mmCIF file of N, CA and C in Angstrom:
data_model
loop_
_atom_site.group_PDB
_atom_site.id
_atom_site.type_symbol
_atom_site.label_atom_id
_atom_site.label_comp_id
_atom_site.label_asym_id
_atom_site.label_seq_id
_atom_site.Cartn_x
_atom_site.Cartn_y
_atom_site.Cartn_z
ATOM 1 N N UNK N 155 0.840 -1.183 0.000
ATOM 2 C CA UNK N 155 0.000 0.000 0.000
ATOM 3 C C UNK N 155 0.883 1.243 0.000
ATOM 4 N N UNK N 156 0.467 2.209 -0.772
ATOM 5 C CA UNK N 156 1.147 3.506 -0.816
ATOM 6 C C UNK N 156 0.095 4.582 -0.568
ATOM 7 N N UNK N 157 0.381 5.478 0.348
ATOM 8 C CA UNK N 157 -0.523 6.599 0.601
ATOM 9 C C UNK N 157 0.107 7.871 0.042
ATOM 10 N N UNK N 158 -0.732 8.675 -0.605
ATOM 11 C CA UNK N 158 -0.275 9.899 -1.253
ATOM 12 C C UNK N 158 -1.113 11.074 -0.769
ATOM 13 N N UNK N 159 -0.442 12.151 -0.387
ATOM 14 C CA UNK N 159 -1.152 13.339 0.096
ATOM 15 C C UNK N 159 -0.602 14.564 -0.628
ATOM 16 N N UNK N 160 -1.479 15.226 -1.399
ATOM 17 C CA UNK N 160 -1.072 16.415 -2.142
ATOM 18 C C UNK N 160 -1.271 17.679 -1.321
ATOM 19 N N UNK N 161 -0.519 18.700 -1.661
ATOM 20 C CA UNK N 161 -0.689 20.019 -1.067
ATOM 21 C C UNK N 161 -0.139 21.054 -2.039
ATOM 22 N N UNK N 162 -0.454 22.321 -1.773
ATOM 23 C CA UNK N 162 0.124 23.400 -2.560
ATOM 24 C C UNK N 162 -0.789 24.034 -3.582
ATOM 25 N N UNK N 163 -1.998 23.506 -3.724
ATOM 26 C CA UNK N 163 -2.919 24.108 -4.669
ATOM 27 C C UNK N 163 -3.393 25.473 -4.180
ATOM 28 N N UNK N 164 -4.094 26.184 -5.048
ATOM 29 C CA UNK N 164 -4.608 27.486 -4.673
ATOM 30 C C UNK N 164 -5.116 28.236 -5.885
ATOM 31 N N UNK N 165 -5.362 29.531 -5.678
ATOM 32 C CA UNK N 165 -5.853 30.394 -6.749
ATOM 33 C C UNK N 165 -4.795 31.424 -7.104
ATOM 34 N N UNK N 166 -4.517 31.542 -8.387
ATOM 35 C CA UNK N 166 -3.527 32.508 -8.862
ATOM 36 C C UNK N 166 -4.053 33.171 -10.118
ATOM 37 N N UNK N 167 -3.433 34.281 -10.476
ATOM 38 C CA UNK N 167 -3.773 34.928 -11.739
ATOM 39 C C UNK N 167 -2.929 34.333 -12.853
ATOM 40 N N UNK N 168 -3.415 34.478 -14.060
ATOM 41 C CA UNK N 168 -2.671 33.990 -15.217
ATOM 42 C C UNK N 168 -1.270 34.592 -15.230
ATOM 43 N N UNK N 169 -0.308 33.740 -15.554
ATOM 44 C CA UNK N 169 1.089 34.157 -15.543
ATOM 45 C C UNK N 169 1.795 33.861 -14.240
ATOM 46 N N UNK N 170 1.038 33.502 -13.223
ATOM 47 C CA UNK N 170 1.608 33.214 -11.911
ATOM 48 C C UNK N 170 2.168 31.814 -11.817
ATOM 49 N N UNK N 171 2.644 31.487 -10.626
ATOM 50 C CA UNK N 171 3.280 30.185 -10.378
ATOM 51 C C UNK N 171 2.719 29.537 -9.126
ATOM 52 N N UNK N 172 2.780 28.226 -9.098
ATOM 53 C CA UNK N 172 2.448 27.432 -7.921
ATOM 54 C C UNK N 172 3.367 26.223 -7.889
ATOM 55 N N UNK N 173 3.624 25.705 -6.698
ATOM 56 C CA UNK N 173 4.346 24.449 -6.580
ATOM 57 C C UNK N 173 3.501 23.471 -5.777
ATOM 58 N N UNK N 174 3.210 22.352 -6.406
ATOM 59 C CA UNK N 174 2.467 21.286 -5.744
ATOM 60 C C UNK N 174 3.450 20.292 -5.139
ATOM 61 N N UNK N 175 3.039 19.727 -4.020
ATOM 62 C CA UNK N 175 3.834 18.691 -3.357
ATOM 63 C C UNK N 175 2.973 17.460 -3.149
ATOM 64 N N UNK N 176 3.611 16.310 -3.147
ATOM 65 C CA UNK N 176 2.919 15.054 -2.892
ATOM 66 C C UNK N 176 3.800 14.214 -1.969
ATOM 67 N N UNK N 177 3.336 14.020 -0.751
ATOM 68 C CA UNK N 177 4.073 13.224 0.223
ATOM 69 C C UNK N 177 3.604 11.780 0.156
ATOM 70 N N UNK N 178 4.541 10.870 -0.026
ATOM 71 C CA UNK N 178 4.229 9.448 -0.116
ATOM 72 C C UNK N 178 4.630 8.743 1.171
ATOM 73 N N UNK N 179 3.824 7.780 1.557
ATOM 74 C CA UNK N 179 4.140 6.955 2.723
ATOM 75 C C UNK N 179 3.671 5.531 2.453
ATOM 76 N N UNK N 180 4.087 4.622 3.306
ATOM 77 C CA UNK N 180 3.751 3.221 3.104
ATOM 78 C C UNK N 180 4.902 2.522 2.400
ATOM 79 N N UNK N 181 4.572 1.569 1.524
ATOM 80 C CA UNK N 181 5.601 0.799 0.825
ATOM 81 C C UNK N 181 6.108 1.581 -0.384
ATOM 82 N N UNK N 182 6.748 2.714 -0.097
ATOM 83 C CA UNK N 182 7.171 3.607 -1.170
ATOM 84 C C UNK N 182 8.263 2.996 -2.042
ATOM 85 N N UNK N 183 9.000 2.022 -1.510
ATOM 86 C CA UNK N 183 10.066 1.426 -2.309
ATOM 87 C C UNK N 183 9.524 0.466 -3.362
ATOM 88 N N UNK N 184 8.203 0.256 -3.378
ATOM 89 C CA UNK N 184 7.620 -0.645 -4.367
ATOM 90 C C UNK N 184 7.127 0.093 -5.616
ATOM 91 N N UNK N 185 7.105 1.424 -5.574
ATOM 92 C CA UNK N 185 6.613 2.154 -6.725
ATOM 93 C C UNK N 185 7.751 2.426 -7.698
ATOM 94 N N UNK N 186 7.460 2.375 -9.003
ATOM 95 C CA UNK N 186 8.498 2.659 -9.984
ATOM 96 C C UNK N 186 8.226 3.923 -10.779
ATOM 97 N N UNK N 187 6.976 4.310 -10.909
ATOM 98 C CA UNK N 187 6.623 5.546 -11.596
ATOM 99 C C UNK N 187 5.717 6.364 -10.690
ATOM 100 N N UNK N 188 5.821 7.658 -10.776
ATOM 101 C CA UNK N 188 4.917 8.532 -10.063
ATOM 102 C C UNK N 188 4.706 9.784 -10.901
ATOM 103 N N UNK N 189 3.611 10.471 -10.666
ATOM 104 C CA UNK N 189 3.369 11.630 -11.509
ATOM 105 C C UNK N 189 2.147 12.418 -11.115
ATOM 106 N N UNK N 190 1.860 13.397 -11.944
ATOM 107 C CA UNK N 190 0.743 14.301 -11.726
ATOM 108 C C UNK N 190 -0.258 14.200 -12.865
ATOM 109 N N UNK N 191 -1.514 14.175 -12.474
ATOM 110 C CA UNK N 191 -2.612 14.143 -13.410
ATOM 111 C C UNK N 191 -3.579 15.247 -13.021
ATOM 112 N N UNK N 192 -4.449 15.640 -13.947
ATOM 113 C CA UNK N 192 -5.427 16.676 -13.602
ATOM 114 C C UNK N 192 -6.752 16.375 -14.280
ATOM 115 N N UNK N 193 -7.793 16.919 -13.659
ATOM 116 C CA UNK N 193 -9.129 16.745 -14.210
ATOM 117 C C UNK N 193 -9.924 18.026 -14.004
ATOM 118 N N UNK N 194 -10.358 18.588 -15.118
ATOM 119 C CA UNK N 194 -11.202 19.776 -15.082
ATOM 120 C C UNK N 194 -12.662 19.339 -15.134
ATOM 121 N N UNK N 195 -13.572 20.165 -14.659
ATOM 122 C CA UNK N 195 -14.993 19.801 -14.683
ATOM 123 C C UNK N 195 -15.458 19.454 -16.091
ATOM 124 N N UNK N 196 -16.125 18.319 -16.220
ATOM 125 C CA UNK N 196 -16.656 17.901 -17.503
ATOM 126 C C UNK N 196 -15.641 17.304 -18.444
ATOM 127 N N UNK N 197 -14.405 17.163 -17.990
ATOM 128 C CA UNK N 197 -13.354 16.601 -18.841
ATOM 129 C C UNK N 197 -12.769 15.340 -18.224
ATOM 130 N N UNK N 198 -12.106 14.555 -19.068
ATOM 131 C CA UNK N 198 -11.463 13.344 -18.577
ATOM 132 C C UNK N 198 -10.153 13.699 -17.864
ATOM 133 N N UNK N 199 -9.751 12.806 -16.998
ATOM 134 C CA UNK N 199 -8.467 12.982 -16.322
ATOM 135 C C UNK N 199 -7.350 12.848 -17.346
ATOM 136 N N UNK N 200 -6.370 13.739 -17.276
ATOM 137 C CA UNK N 200 -5.267 13.709 -18.230
ATOM 138 C C UNK N 200 -3.926 13.736 -17.502
ATOM 139 N N UNK N 201 -2.955 13.104 -18.129
ATOM 140 C CA UNK N 201 -1.618 13.101 -17.573
ATOM 141 C C UNK N 201 -0.934 14.434 -17.793
ATOM 142 N N UNK N 202 -0.267 14.922 -16.767
ATOM 143 C CA UNK N 202 0.445 16.190 -16.844
ATOM 144 C C UNK N 202 1.954 15.957 -16.938
ATOM 145 N N UNK N 203 2.477 15.205 -16.000
ATOM 146 C CA UNK N 203 3.911 14.910 -15.972
ATOM 147 C C UNK N 203 4.144 13.674 -15.122
ATOM 148 N N UNK N 204 5.067 12.837 -15.561
ATOM 149 C CA UNK N 204 5.415 11.633 -14.804
ATOM 150 C C UNK N 204 6.931 11.510 -14.747
ATOM 151 N N UNK N 205 7.395 10.754 -13.753
ATOM 152 C CA UNK N 205 8.832 10.571 -13.576
ATOM 153 C C UNK N 205 9.117 9.129 -13.185
ATOM 154 N N UNK N 206 10.163 8.581 -13.777
ATOM 155 C CA UNK N 206 10.663 7.259 -13.420
ATOM 156 C C UNK N 206 11.499 7.429 -12.150
ATOM 157 N N UNK N 207 11.064 6.806 -11.065
ATOM 158 C CA UNK N 207 11.709 7.022 -9.777
ATOM 159 C C UNK N 207 13.168 6.570 -9.787
ATOM 160 N N UNK N 208 13.464 5.503 -10.510
ATOM 161 C CA UNK N 208 14.821 4.989 -10.525
ATOM 162 C C UNK N 208 15.754 5.798 -11.407
ATOM 163 N N UNK N 209 15.340 6.072 -12.647
ATOM 164 C CA UNK N 209 16.211 6.744 -13.601
ATOM 165 C C UNK N 209 16.081 8.255 -13.576
ATOM 166 N N UNK N 210 14.933 8.748 -13.112
ATOM 167 C CA UNK N 210 14.688 10.182 -13.160
ATOM 168 C C UNK N 210 14.167 10.665 -14.499
ATOM 169 N N UNK N 211 13.967 9.750 -15.440
ATOM 170 C CA UNK N 211 13.420 10.150 -16.741
ATOM 171 C C UNK N 211 12.015 10.705 -16.555
ATOM 172 N N UNK N 212 11.699 11.722 -17.339
ATOM 173 C CA UNK N 212 10.412 12.389 -17.208
ATOM 174 C C UNK N 212 9.664 12.412 -18.542
ATOM 175 N N UNK N 213 8.368 12.638 -18.432
ATOM 176 C CA UNK N 213 7.530 12.824 -19.612
ATOM 177 C C UNK N 213 6.483 13.875 -19.268
ATOM 178 N N UNK N 214 6.184 14.718 -20.244
ATOM 179 C CA UNK N 214 5.248 15.818 -20.027
ATOM 180 C C UNK N 214 4.181 15.834 -21.110
ATOM 181 N N UNK N 215 3.009 16.317 -20.735
ATOM 182 C CA UNK N 215 1.992 16.601 -21.733
ATOM 183 C C UNK N 215 2.456 17.789 -22.559
ATOM 184 N N UNK N 216 2.115 17.787 -23.837
ATOM 185 C CA UNK N 216 2.537 18.885 -24.723
ATOM 186 C C UNK N 216 2.062 20.240 -24.201
ATOM 187 N N UNK N 217 0.902 20.241 -23.577
ATOM 188 C CA UNK N 217 0.301 21.501 -23.134
ATOM 189 C C UNK N 217 1.063 22.165 -21.987
ATOM 190 N N UNK N 218 1.950 21.429 -21.320
ATOM 191 C CA UNK N 218 2.670 21.999 -20.175
ATOM 192 C C UNK N 218 4.175 22.042 -20.374
ATOM 193 N N UNK N 219 4.654 21.493 -21.474
ATOM 194 C CA UNK N 219 6.093 21.486 -21.720
ATOM 195 C C UNK N 219 6.652 22.904 -21.723
ATOM 196 N N UNK N 220 7.768 23.072 -21.031
ATOM 197 C CA UNK N 220 8.390 24.386 -20.954
ATOM 198 C C UNK N 220 7.832 25.256 -19.845
ATOM 199 N N UNK N 221 6.713 24.853 -19.251
ATOM 200 C CA UNK N 221 6.107 25.638 -18.171
ATOM 201 C C UNK N 221 6.117 24.893 -16.837
ATOM 202 N N UNK N 222 5.936 23.584 -16.877
ATOM 203 C CA UNK N 222 5.872 22.771 -15.668
ATOM 204 C C UNK N 222 7.122 21.918 -15.554
ATOM 205 N N UNK N 223 7.540 21.670 -14.314
ATOM 206 C CA UNK N 223 8.687 20.805 -14.055
ATOM 207 C C UNK N 223 8.357 19.849 -12.927
ATOM 208 N N UNK N 224 8.526 18.565 -13.202
ATOM 209 C CA UNK N 224 8.316 17.549 -12.175
ATOM 210 C C UNK N 224 9.663 17.184 -11.559
ATOM 211 N N UNK N 225 9.682 16.982 -10.264
ATOM 212 C CA UNK N 225 10.921 16.598 -9.600
ATOM 213 C C UNK N 225 10.590 15.764 -8.376
ATOM 214 N N UNK N 226 11.605 15.111 -7.830
ATOM 215 C CA UNK N 226 11.385 14.256 -6.667
ATOM 216 C C UNK N 226 12.519 14.423 -5.675
ATOM 217 N N UNK N 227 12.175 14.269 -4.424
ATOM 218 C CA UNK N 227 13.162 14.223 -3.351
ATOM 219 C C UNK N 227 13.003 12.852 -2.714
ATOM 220 N N UNK N 228 13.830 11.925 -3.126
ATOM 221 C CA UNK N 228 13.670 10.547 -2.667
ATOM 222 C C UNK N 228 13.905 10.415 -1.161
ATOM 223 N N UNK N 229 14.759 11.248 -0.619
ATOM 224 C CA UNK N 229 15.027 11.175 0.823
ATOM 225 C C UNK N 229 13.785 11.537 1.629
ATOM 226 N N UNK N 230 12.969 12.431 1.067
ATOM 227 C CA UNK N 230 11.750 12.864 1.750
ATOM 228 C C UNK N 230 10.508 12.153 1.232
ATOM 229 N N UNK N 231 10.686 11.251 0.260
ATOM 230 C CA UNK N 231 9.542 10.589 -0.375
ATOM 231 C C UNK N 231 8.496 11.607 -0.829
ATOM 232 N N UNK N 232 8.976 12.653 -1.461
ATOM 233 C CA UNK N 232 8.088 13.728 -1.881
ATOM 234 C C UNK N 232 8.279 14.032 -3.366
ATOM 235 N N UNK N 233 7.156 14.209 -4.014
ATOM 236 C CA UNK N 233 7.112 14.561 -5.427
ATOM 237 C C UNK N 233 6.654 16.006 -5.544
ATOM 238 N N UNK N 234 7.210 16.716 -6.510
ATOM 239 C CA UNK N 234 6.852 18.109 -6.709
ATOM 240 C C UNK N 234 6.418 18.373 -8.145
ATOM 241 N N UNK N 235 5.625 19.424 -8.302
ATOM 242 C CA UNK N 235 5.301 19.926 -9.634
ATOM 243 C C UNK N 235 5.387 21.449 -9.561
ATOM 244 N N UNK N 236 6.424 21.996 -10.176
ATOM 245 C CA UNK N 236 6.567 23.436 -10.268
ATOM 246 C C UNK N 236 5.827 23.898 -11.505
ATOM 247 N N UNK N 237 4.865 24.780 -11.307
ATOM 248 C CA UNK N 237 4.029 25.243 -12.408
ATOM 249 C C UNK N 237 4.249 26.741 -12.581
ATOM 250 N N UNK N 238 4.798 27.106 -13.733
ATOM 251 C CA UNK N 238 5.045 28.509 -14.050
ATOM 252 C C UNK N 238 4.192 28.944 -15.228
ATOM 253 N N UNK N 239 4.067 30.236 -15.399
ATOM 254 C CA UNK N 239 3.299 30.818 -16.499
ATOM 255 C C UNK N 239 1.940 30.133 -16.618
ATOM 256 N N UNK N 240 1.246 30.075 -15.514
ATOM 257 C CA UNK N 240 -0.040 29.383 -15.485
ATOM 258 C C UNK N 240 -1.063 30.083 -16.363
ATOM 259 N N UNK N 241 -1.931 29.271 -16.955
ATOM 260 C CA UNK N 241 -2.983 29.750 -17.841
ATOM 261 C C UNK N 241 -4.341 29.341 -17.267
ATOM 262 N N UNK N 242 -5.401 30.055 -17.631
ATOM 263 C CA UNK N 242 -6.730 29.651 -17.152
ATOM 264 C C UNK N 242 -7.070 28.206 -17.493
ATOM 265 N N UNK N 243 -6.578 27.706 -18.616
ATOM 266 C CA UNK N 243 -6.872 26.319 -19.002
ATOM 267 C C UNK N 243 -6.139 25.299 -18.143
ATOM 268 N N UNK N 244 -5.255 25.761 -17.270
ATOM 269 C CA UNK N 244 -4.612 24.849 -16.312
ATOM 270 C C UNK N 244 -5.494 24.600 -15.083
ATOM 271 N N UNK N 245 -6.606 25.310 -14.991
ATOM 272 C CA UNK N 245 -7.523 25.133 -13.858
ATOM 273 C C UNK N 245 -8.066 23.720 -13.830
ATOM 274 N N UNK N 246 -7.875 23.042 -12.717
ATOM 275 C CA UNK N 246 -8.300 21.647 -12.582
ATOM 276 C C UNK N 246 -7.998 21.168 -11.166
ATOM 277 N N UNK N 247 -8.501 19.993 -10.859
ATOM 278 C CA UNK N 247 -8.065 19.268 -9.658
ATOM 279 C C UNK N 247 -6.833 18.483 -10.069
ATOM 280 N N UNK N 248 -5.760 18.639 -9.318
ATOM 281 C CA UNK N 248 -4.514 17.957 -9.613
ATOM 282 C C UNK N 248 -4.323 16.787 -8.660
ATOM 283 N N UNK N 249 -3.996 15.644 -9.235
ATOM 284 C CA UNK N 249 -3.824 14.421 -8.464
ATOM 285 C C UNK N 249 -2.405 13.884 -8.609
ATOM 286 N N UNK N 250 -1.902 13.388 -7.511
ATOM 287 C CA UNK N 250 -0.643 12.665 -7.509
ATOM 288 C C UNK N 250 -0.963 11.181 -7.643
ATOM 289 N N UNK N 251 -0.153 10.457 -8.386
ATOM 290 C CA UNK N 251 -0.394 9.032 -8.587
ATOM 291 C C UNK N 251 0.915 8.275 -8.555
ATOM 292 N N UNK N 252 0.811 7.012 -8.211
ATOM 293 C CA UNK N 252 1.980 6.142 -8.184
ATOM 294 C C UNK N 252 1.634 4.800 -8.806
ATOM 295 N N UNK N 253 2.630 4.197 -9.418
ATOM 296 C CA UNK N 253 2.435 2.881 -10.013
ATOM 297 C C UNK N 253 3.267 1.860 -9.252
ATOM 298 N N UNK N 254 2.638 0.776 -8.878
ATOM 299 C CA UNK N 254 3.326 -0.348 -8.265
ATOM 300 C C UNK N 254 3.026 -1.551 -9.122
ATOM 301 N N UNK N 255 4.055 -2.136 -9.704
ATOM 302 C CA UNK N 255 3.867 -3.282 -10.590
ATOM 303 C C UNK N 255 5.090 -4.184 -10.516
ATOM 304 N N UNK N 256 4.885 -5.498 -10.611
ATOM 305 C CA UNK N 256 6.049 -6.393 -10.587
ATOM 306 C C UNK N 256 6.803 -6.405 -11.903
ATOM 307 N N UNK N 257 6.207 -5.824 -12.963
ATOM 308 C CA UNK N 257 6.838 -5.871 -14.277
ATOM 309 C C UNK N 257 7.132 -4.451 -14.738
ATOM 310 N N UNK N 258 8.393 -4.128 -14.889
ATOM 311 C CA UNK N 258 8.764 -2.766 -15.244
ATOM 312 C C UNK N 258 8.428 -2.467 -16.704
ATOM 313 N N UNK N 259 7.924 -1.277 -16.917
ATOM 314 C CA UNK N 259 7.758 -0.747 -18.260
ATOM 315 C C UNK N 259 7.917 0.764 -18.166
ATOM 316 N N UNK N 260 8.062 1.400 -19.296
ATOM 317 C CA UNK N 260 8.301 2.841 -19.291
ATOM 318 C C UNK N 260 7.140 3.576 -18.618
ATOM 319 N N UNK N 261 7.464 4.645 -17.960
ATOM 320 C CA UNK N 261 6.442 5.459 -17.304
ATOM 321 C C UNK N 261 5.703 6.266 -18.363
ATOM 322 N N UNK N 262 4.384 6.209 -18.301
ATOM 323 C CA UNK N 262 3.567 6.851 -19.324
ATOM 324 C C UNK N 262 2.556 7.787 -18.680
ATOM 325 N N UNK N 263 1.934 8.607 -19.522
ATOM 326 C CA UNK N 263 0.969 9.590 -19.038
ATOM 327 C C UNK N 263 -0.454 9.043 -18.996
ATOM 328 N N UNK N 264 -0.620 7.766 -19.083
ATOM 329 C CA UNK N 264 -1.923 7.118 -19.072
ATOM 330 C C UNK N 264 -2.356 6.850 -17.636
ATOM 331 N N UNK N 265 -3.463 7.455 -17.213
ATOM 332 C CA UNK N 265 -3.900 7.305 -15.821
ATOM 333 C C UNK N 265 -4.227 5.859 -15.486
ATOM 334 N N UNK N 266 -4.601 5.076 -16.479
ATOM 335 C CA UNK N 266 -4.932 3.675 -16.235
ATOM 336 C C UNK N 266 -3.747 2.836 -15.803
ATOM 337 N N UNK N 267 -2.562 3.374 -15.951
ATOM 338 C CA UNK N 267 -1.346 2.649 -15.604
ATOM 339 C C UNK N 267 -1.002 2.793 -14.125
ATOM 340 N N UNK N 268 -1.713 3.645 -13.410
ATOM 341 C CA UNK N 268 -1.362 3.978 -12.032
ATOM 342 C C UNK N 268 -2.413 3.432 -11.076
ATOM 343 N N UNK N 269 -1.945 2.850 -9.988
ATOM 344 C CA UNK N 269 -2.882 2.178 -9.096
ATOM 345 C C UNK N 269 -2.998 2.783 -7.702
ATOM 346 N N UNK N 270 -2.280 3.864 -7.428
ATOM 347 C CA UNK N 270 -2.451 4.572 -6.163
ATOM 348 C C UNK N 270 -2.625 6.057 -6.462
ATOM 349 N N UNK N 271 -3.581 6.664 -5.755
ATOM 350 C CA UNK N 271 -3.946 8.043 -6.032
ATOM 351 C C UNK N 271 -4.116 8.825 -4.742
ATOM 352 N N UNK N 272 -3.762 10.113 -4.815
ATOM 353 C CA UNK N 272 -4.046 11.009 -3.708
ATOM 354 C C UNK N 272 -5.460 11.558 -3.828
ATOM 355 N N UNK N 273 -5.816 12.434 -2.883
ATOM 356 C CA UNK N 273 -7.176 12.961 -2.847
ATOM 357 C C UNK N 273 -7.345 14.181 -3.743
ATOM 358 N N UNK N 274 -6.253 14.756 -4.202
ATOM 359 C CA UNK N 274 -6.306 15.883 -5.121
ATOM 360 C C UNK N 274 -6.155 17.224 -4.434
ATOM 361 N N UNK N 275 -5.676 18.198 -5.194
ATOM 362 C CA UNK N 275 -5.563 19.572 -4.719
ATOM 363 C C UNK N 275 -5.992 20.484 -5.862
ATOM 364 N N UNK N 276 -6.829 21.464 -5.539
ATOM 365 C CA UNK N 276 -7.430 22.313 -6.570
ATOM 366 C C UNK N 276 -6.485 23.435 -6.970
ATOM 367 N N UNK N 277 -6.370 23.628 -8.276
ATOM 368 C CA UNK N 277 -5.627 24.756 -8.839
ATOM 369 C C UNK N 277 -6.604 25.566 -9.686
ATOM 370 N N UNK N 278 -6.708 26.852 -9.379
ATOM 371 C CA UNK N 278 -7.593 27.735 -10.122
ATOM 372 C C UNK N 278 -6.787 28.924 -10.639
ATOM 373 N N UNK N 279 -6.827 29.123 -11.947
ATOM 374 C CA UNK N 279 -6.091 30.215 -12.574
ATOM 375 C C UNK N 279 -7.092 31.175 -13.207
ATOM 376 N N UNK N 280 -7.052 32.410 -12.780
ATOM 377 C CA UNK N 280 -7.989 33.410 -13.299
ATOM 378 C C UNK N 280 -7.300 34.295 -14.335
ATOM 379 N N UNK N 281 -8.096 34.760 -15.278
ATOM 380 C CA UNK N 281 -7.536 35.587 -16.360
ATOM 381 C C UNK N 281 -7.524 37.053 -15.984
#
C-alpha cells in the first residue's frame, strides 16, 4: 500500500506560479513511476507529468512542456510539480499518482497505468 497526500494548490492569476507537493508513505520502495494528473470539470483525467523514480526520466503533456517541471526528493519521499506561467486552461483538480507493478515498463501519461492516487488539490487560474 502507498498513501499519497497532495498540497500546494490554490488560486492565482494567469502568468503566476504554484508548486504542488505530494508526500508518499507506506511501501514507497515498491513504486516505480509517479506523476501528476489533472481533471477539469466535464473533462477526462489527463496526464500532466510523470517521472521514473529509478532513472529520473520524465515525460510531459505537450500543453505543459516548458512551463511545468516535475521533480522528486527521494530522501523525503516527496514529489513536486513546479508550475510557471499558469494559464486559465490549467484550472483543474490535480492528483498525484503512483504505479506499483512487478513488471517494469516505461512510465507513461496514461492514468490507467497507475494504481495509487491522492485525494487531489485544486488549482484555479484566473484571467
